[in-house]
Short mmCIF file of C-alpha atoms in Angstrom, two decimals:
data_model
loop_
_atom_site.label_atom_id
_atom_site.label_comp_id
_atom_site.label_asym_id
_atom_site.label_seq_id
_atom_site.Cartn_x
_atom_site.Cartn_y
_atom_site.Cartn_z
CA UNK A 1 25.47 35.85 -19.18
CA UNK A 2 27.64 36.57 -22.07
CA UNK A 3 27.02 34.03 -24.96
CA UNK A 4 30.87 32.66 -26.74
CA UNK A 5 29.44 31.45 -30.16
CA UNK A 6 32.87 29.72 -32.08
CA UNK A 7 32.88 28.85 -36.19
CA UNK A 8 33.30 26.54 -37.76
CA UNK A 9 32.35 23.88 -35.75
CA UNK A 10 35.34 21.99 -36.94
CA UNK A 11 37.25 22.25 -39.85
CA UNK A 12 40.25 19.69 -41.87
CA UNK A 13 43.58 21.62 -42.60
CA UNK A 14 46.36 20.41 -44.13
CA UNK A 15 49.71 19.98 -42.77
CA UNK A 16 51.63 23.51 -42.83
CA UNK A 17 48.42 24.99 -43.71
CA UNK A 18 46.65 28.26 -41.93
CA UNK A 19 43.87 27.40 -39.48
CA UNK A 20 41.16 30.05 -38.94
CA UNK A 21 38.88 29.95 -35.73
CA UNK A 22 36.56 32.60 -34.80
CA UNK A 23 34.51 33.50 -31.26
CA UNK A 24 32.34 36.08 -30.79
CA UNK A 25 31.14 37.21 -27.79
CA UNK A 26 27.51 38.77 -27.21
CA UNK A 27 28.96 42.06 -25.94
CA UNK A 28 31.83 43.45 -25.56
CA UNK A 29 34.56 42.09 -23.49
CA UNK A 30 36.97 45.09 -23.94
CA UNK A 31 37.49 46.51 -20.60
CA UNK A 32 37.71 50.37 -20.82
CA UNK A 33 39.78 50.67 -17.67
CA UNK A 34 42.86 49.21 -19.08
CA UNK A 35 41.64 48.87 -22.59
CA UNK A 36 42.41 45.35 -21.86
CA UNK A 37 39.96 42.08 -24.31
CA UNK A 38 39.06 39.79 -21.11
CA UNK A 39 39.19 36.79 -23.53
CA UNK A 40 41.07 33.77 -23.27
CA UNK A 41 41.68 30.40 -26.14
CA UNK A 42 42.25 26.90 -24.58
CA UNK A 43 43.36 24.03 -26.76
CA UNK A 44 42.40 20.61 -25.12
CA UNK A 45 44.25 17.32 -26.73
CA UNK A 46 41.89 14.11 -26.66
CA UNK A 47 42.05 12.65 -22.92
CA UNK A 48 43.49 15.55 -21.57
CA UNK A 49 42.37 19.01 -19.80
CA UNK A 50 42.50 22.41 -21.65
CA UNK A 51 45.51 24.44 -21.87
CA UNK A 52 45.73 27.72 -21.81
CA UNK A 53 47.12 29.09 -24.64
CA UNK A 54 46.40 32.46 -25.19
CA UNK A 55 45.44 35.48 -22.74
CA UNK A 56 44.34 39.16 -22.96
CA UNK A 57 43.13 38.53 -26.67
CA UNK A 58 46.39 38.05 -28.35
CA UNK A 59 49.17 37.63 -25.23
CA UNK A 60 50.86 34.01 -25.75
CA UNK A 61 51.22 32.20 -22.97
CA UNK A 62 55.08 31.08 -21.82
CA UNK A 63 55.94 28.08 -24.16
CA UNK A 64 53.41 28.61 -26.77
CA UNK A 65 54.82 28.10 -30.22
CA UNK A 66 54.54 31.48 -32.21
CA UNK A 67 52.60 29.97 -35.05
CA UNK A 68 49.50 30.09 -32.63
CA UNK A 69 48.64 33.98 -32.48
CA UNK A 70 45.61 35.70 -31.01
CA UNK A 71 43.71 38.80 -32.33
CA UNK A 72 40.52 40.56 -32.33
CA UNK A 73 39.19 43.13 -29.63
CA UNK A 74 35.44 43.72 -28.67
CA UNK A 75 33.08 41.59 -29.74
CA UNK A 76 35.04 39.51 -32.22
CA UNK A 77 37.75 37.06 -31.90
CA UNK A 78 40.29 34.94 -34.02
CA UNK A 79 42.73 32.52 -33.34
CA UNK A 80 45.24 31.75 -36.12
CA UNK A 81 47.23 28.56 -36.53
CA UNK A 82 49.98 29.84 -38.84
CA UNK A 83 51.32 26.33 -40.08
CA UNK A 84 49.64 23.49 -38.94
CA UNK A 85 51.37 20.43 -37.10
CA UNK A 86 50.03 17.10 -36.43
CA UNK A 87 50.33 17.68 -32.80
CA UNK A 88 47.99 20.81 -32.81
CA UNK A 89 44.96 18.38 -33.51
CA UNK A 90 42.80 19.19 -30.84
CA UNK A 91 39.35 21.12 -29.60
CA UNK A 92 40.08 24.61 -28.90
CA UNK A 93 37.96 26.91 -27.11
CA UNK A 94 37.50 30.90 -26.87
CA UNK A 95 36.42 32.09 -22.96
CA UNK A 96 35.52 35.12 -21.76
CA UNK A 97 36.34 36.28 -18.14
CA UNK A 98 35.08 39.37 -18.53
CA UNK A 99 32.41 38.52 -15.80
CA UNK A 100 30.61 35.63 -13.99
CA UNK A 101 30.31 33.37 -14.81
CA UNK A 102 32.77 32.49 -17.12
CA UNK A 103 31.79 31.54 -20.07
CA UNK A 104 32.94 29.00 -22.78
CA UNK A 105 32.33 28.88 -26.59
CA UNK A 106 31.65 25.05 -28.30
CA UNK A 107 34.81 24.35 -29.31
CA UNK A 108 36.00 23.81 -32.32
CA UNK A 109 37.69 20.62 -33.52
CA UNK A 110 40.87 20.96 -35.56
CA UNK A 111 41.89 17.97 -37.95
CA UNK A 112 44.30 16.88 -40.75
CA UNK A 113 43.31 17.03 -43.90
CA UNK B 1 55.16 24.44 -10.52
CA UNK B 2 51.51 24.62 -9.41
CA UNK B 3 50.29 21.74 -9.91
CA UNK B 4 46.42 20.47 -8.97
CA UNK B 5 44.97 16.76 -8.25
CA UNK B 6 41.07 15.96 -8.03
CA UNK B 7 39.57 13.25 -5.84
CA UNK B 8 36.38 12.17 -4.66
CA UNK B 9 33.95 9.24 -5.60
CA UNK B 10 33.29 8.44 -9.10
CA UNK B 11 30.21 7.00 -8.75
CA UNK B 12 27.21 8.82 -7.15
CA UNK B 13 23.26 8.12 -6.73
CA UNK B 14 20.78 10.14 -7.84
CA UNK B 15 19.32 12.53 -5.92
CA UNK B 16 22.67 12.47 -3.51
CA UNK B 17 25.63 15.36 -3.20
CA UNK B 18 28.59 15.02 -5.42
CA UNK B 19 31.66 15.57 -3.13
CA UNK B 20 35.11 16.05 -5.11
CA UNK B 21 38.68 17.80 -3.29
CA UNK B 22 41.17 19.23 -4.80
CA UNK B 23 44.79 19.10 -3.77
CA UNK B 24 46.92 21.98 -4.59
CA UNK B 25 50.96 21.73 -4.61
CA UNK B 26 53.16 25.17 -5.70
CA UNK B 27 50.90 27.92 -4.84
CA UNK B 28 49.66 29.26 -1.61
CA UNK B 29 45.91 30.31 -1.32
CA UNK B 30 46.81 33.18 0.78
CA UNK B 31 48.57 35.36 -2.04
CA UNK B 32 45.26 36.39 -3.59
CA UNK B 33 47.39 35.40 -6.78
CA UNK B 34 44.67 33.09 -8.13
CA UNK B 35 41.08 32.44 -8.04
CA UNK B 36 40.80 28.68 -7.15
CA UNK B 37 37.79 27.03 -9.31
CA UNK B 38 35.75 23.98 -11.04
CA UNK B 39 34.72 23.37 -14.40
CA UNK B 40 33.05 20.19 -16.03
CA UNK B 41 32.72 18.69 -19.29
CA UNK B 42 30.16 16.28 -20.03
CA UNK B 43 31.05 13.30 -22.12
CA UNK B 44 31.62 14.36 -25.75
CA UNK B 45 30.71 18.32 -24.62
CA UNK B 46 32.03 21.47 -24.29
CA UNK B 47 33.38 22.80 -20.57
CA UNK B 48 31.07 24.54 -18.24
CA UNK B 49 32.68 26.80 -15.22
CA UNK B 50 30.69 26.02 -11.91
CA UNK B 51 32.72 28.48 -9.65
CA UNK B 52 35.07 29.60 -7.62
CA UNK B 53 36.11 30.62 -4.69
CA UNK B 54 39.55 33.76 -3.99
CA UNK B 55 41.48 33.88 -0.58
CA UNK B 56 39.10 36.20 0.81
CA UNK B 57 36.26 33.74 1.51
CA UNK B 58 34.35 35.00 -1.55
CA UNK B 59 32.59 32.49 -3.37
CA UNK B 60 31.06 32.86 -6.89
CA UNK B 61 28.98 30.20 -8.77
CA UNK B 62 27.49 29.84 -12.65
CA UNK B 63 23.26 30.47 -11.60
CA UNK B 64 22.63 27.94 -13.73
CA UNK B 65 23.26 25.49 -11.38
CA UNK B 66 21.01 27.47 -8.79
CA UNK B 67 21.88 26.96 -5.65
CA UNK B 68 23.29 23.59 -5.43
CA UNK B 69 27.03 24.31 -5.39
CA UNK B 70 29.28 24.80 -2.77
CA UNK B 71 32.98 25.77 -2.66
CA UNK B 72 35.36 26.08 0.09
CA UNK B 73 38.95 26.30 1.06
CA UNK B 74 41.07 24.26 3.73
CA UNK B 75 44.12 26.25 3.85
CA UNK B 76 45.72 24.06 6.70
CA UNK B 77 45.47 21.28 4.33
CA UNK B 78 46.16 23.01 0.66
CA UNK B 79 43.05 21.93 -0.38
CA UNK B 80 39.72 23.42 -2.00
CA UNK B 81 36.50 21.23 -2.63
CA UNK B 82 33.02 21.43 -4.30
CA UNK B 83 29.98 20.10 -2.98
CA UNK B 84 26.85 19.53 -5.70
CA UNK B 85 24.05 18.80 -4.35
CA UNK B 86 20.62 16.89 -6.04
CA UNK B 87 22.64 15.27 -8.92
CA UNK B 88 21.45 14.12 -11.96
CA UNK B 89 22.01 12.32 -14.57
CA UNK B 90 23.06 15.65 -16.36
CA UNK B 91 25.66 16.28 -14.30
CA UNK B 92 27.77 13.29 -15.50
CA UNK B 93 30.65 14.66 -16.67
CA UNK B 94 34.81 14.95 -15.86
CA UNK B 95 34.87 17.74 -13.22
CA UNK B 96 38.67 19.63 -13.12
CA UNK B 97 40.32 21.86 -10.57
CA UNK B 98 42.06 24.83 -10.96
CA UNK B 99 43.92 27.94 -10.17
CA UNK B 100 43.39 30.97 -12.77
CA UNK B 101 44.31 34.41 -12.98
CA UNK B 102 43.89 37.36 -15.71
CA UNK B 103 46.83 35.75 -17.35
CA UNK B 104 47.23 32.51 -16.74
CA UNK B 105 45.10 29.22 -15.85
CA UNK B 106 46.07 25.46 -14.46
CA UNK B 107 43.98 22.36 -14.45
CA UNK B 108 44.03 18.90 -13.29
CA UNK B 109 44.00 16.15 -14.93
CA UNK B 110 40.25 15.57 -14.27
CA UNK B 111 37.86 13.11 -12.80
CA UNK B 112 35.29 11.59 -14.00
CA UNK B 113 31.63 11.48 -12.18
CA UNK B 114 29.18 9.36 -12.97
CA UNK B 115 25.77 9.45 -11.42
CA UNK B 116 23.76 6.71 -11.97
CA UNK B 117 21.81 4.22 -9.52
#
């Protein structure tokens, strides 16, 4: 199985502020046939299920506000919240779908500082 | 839209097989578009992905749950459903449905399982 590990395990950002998550995936998820990352990021609000926000590594999903951006190829992975809003508090999550099973990192919990 | 709805008992004994359905409106399963699957989250956890099944038939499951899953597809009723068998108290947790793809991924809304005597 291919092991997601996210940092930090949560972090406090201020309103407007950059917020920094990072996965990292114990091997490569970069497949050499389309030189395509198989890795996905999922926000999930409290009470609600996980939404897919980002495909392919960096590839915003329709309706995505462009202050979320994706980057990263290989083994190692960020996800950038350019200015922070108070409606971006949430758990997001890297996954791989590189191969089964699909795997998840821990989540990381996003707050207001 | 495509849009996906769980159901199924919330409450389920020990030892017994978890039965949930899924009900899928805005998608057909016979476009090989999607791959139609389960994950869970256990109260307060991360998600887990059990398995899926495509419009060929082909099943795959997470072998951490050994052999006690089962998914399957009712076309003639737009529905998909996943059998658990020998629960525990471990496998508490909000199970979703969903349709995902290379590029994009839907979920329900989520129900919640609770196994307990």
């Amino acid at each position: 199985d291919i092991v997601m590990t996210q940092s930090p395990d949560s972090l406090a950002v201020s309103l407007g502020e950059r917020a920094t998550i990072n996965c990292k995936s114990s091997q490569s998820v970069l497949h050499s046939s389309n030189n395509k990352n198989y890795l996905a990021w999922y926000q999930q609000k409290p009470g609600q299920s996980p939404k897919l926000l980002i495909y392919w590594a960096s590839t915003r999903q329709s309706g995505v506000p462009d202050r979320f951006s994706g980057s990263g190829s290989g083994t190692d992975f960020t996800l950038t919240i350019s200015s922070l809003q108070a409606e971006d508090v949430a758990v997001y999550y890297c996954q791989q779908y590189y191969s089964n099973p699909l795997t998840f990192g821990g989540g990381t919990k996003v707050e207001i500082k | 839209q495509l849009q996906l709805q769980e159901s199924g008992p919330g409450l389920v004994k020990p030892s017994e097989t978890l039965s949930l359905s899924c009900t899928v409106s805005g998608a057909s399963f016979n476009t090989g578009s999607h791959y139609w699957g389960w994950i869970r989250q256990p109260p307060g956890k991360g998600l887990e992905w059990i398995g899926s099944v495509y419009y060929t038939g082909d099943t795959y499951h997470n072998p951490s749950l050994k052999s006690r899953v089962s998914i399957s597809v009712d076309t003639s009723r737009s529905q998909f459903s996943l059998k658990l068998s020998s629960v525990t108290a471990a496998d508490t947790a909000v199970y979703y449905c969903g349709a995902y793809s290379s590029s994009s991924a839907y979920w329900g809304r989520g129900a919640l399982v609770t196994v307990s005597s």
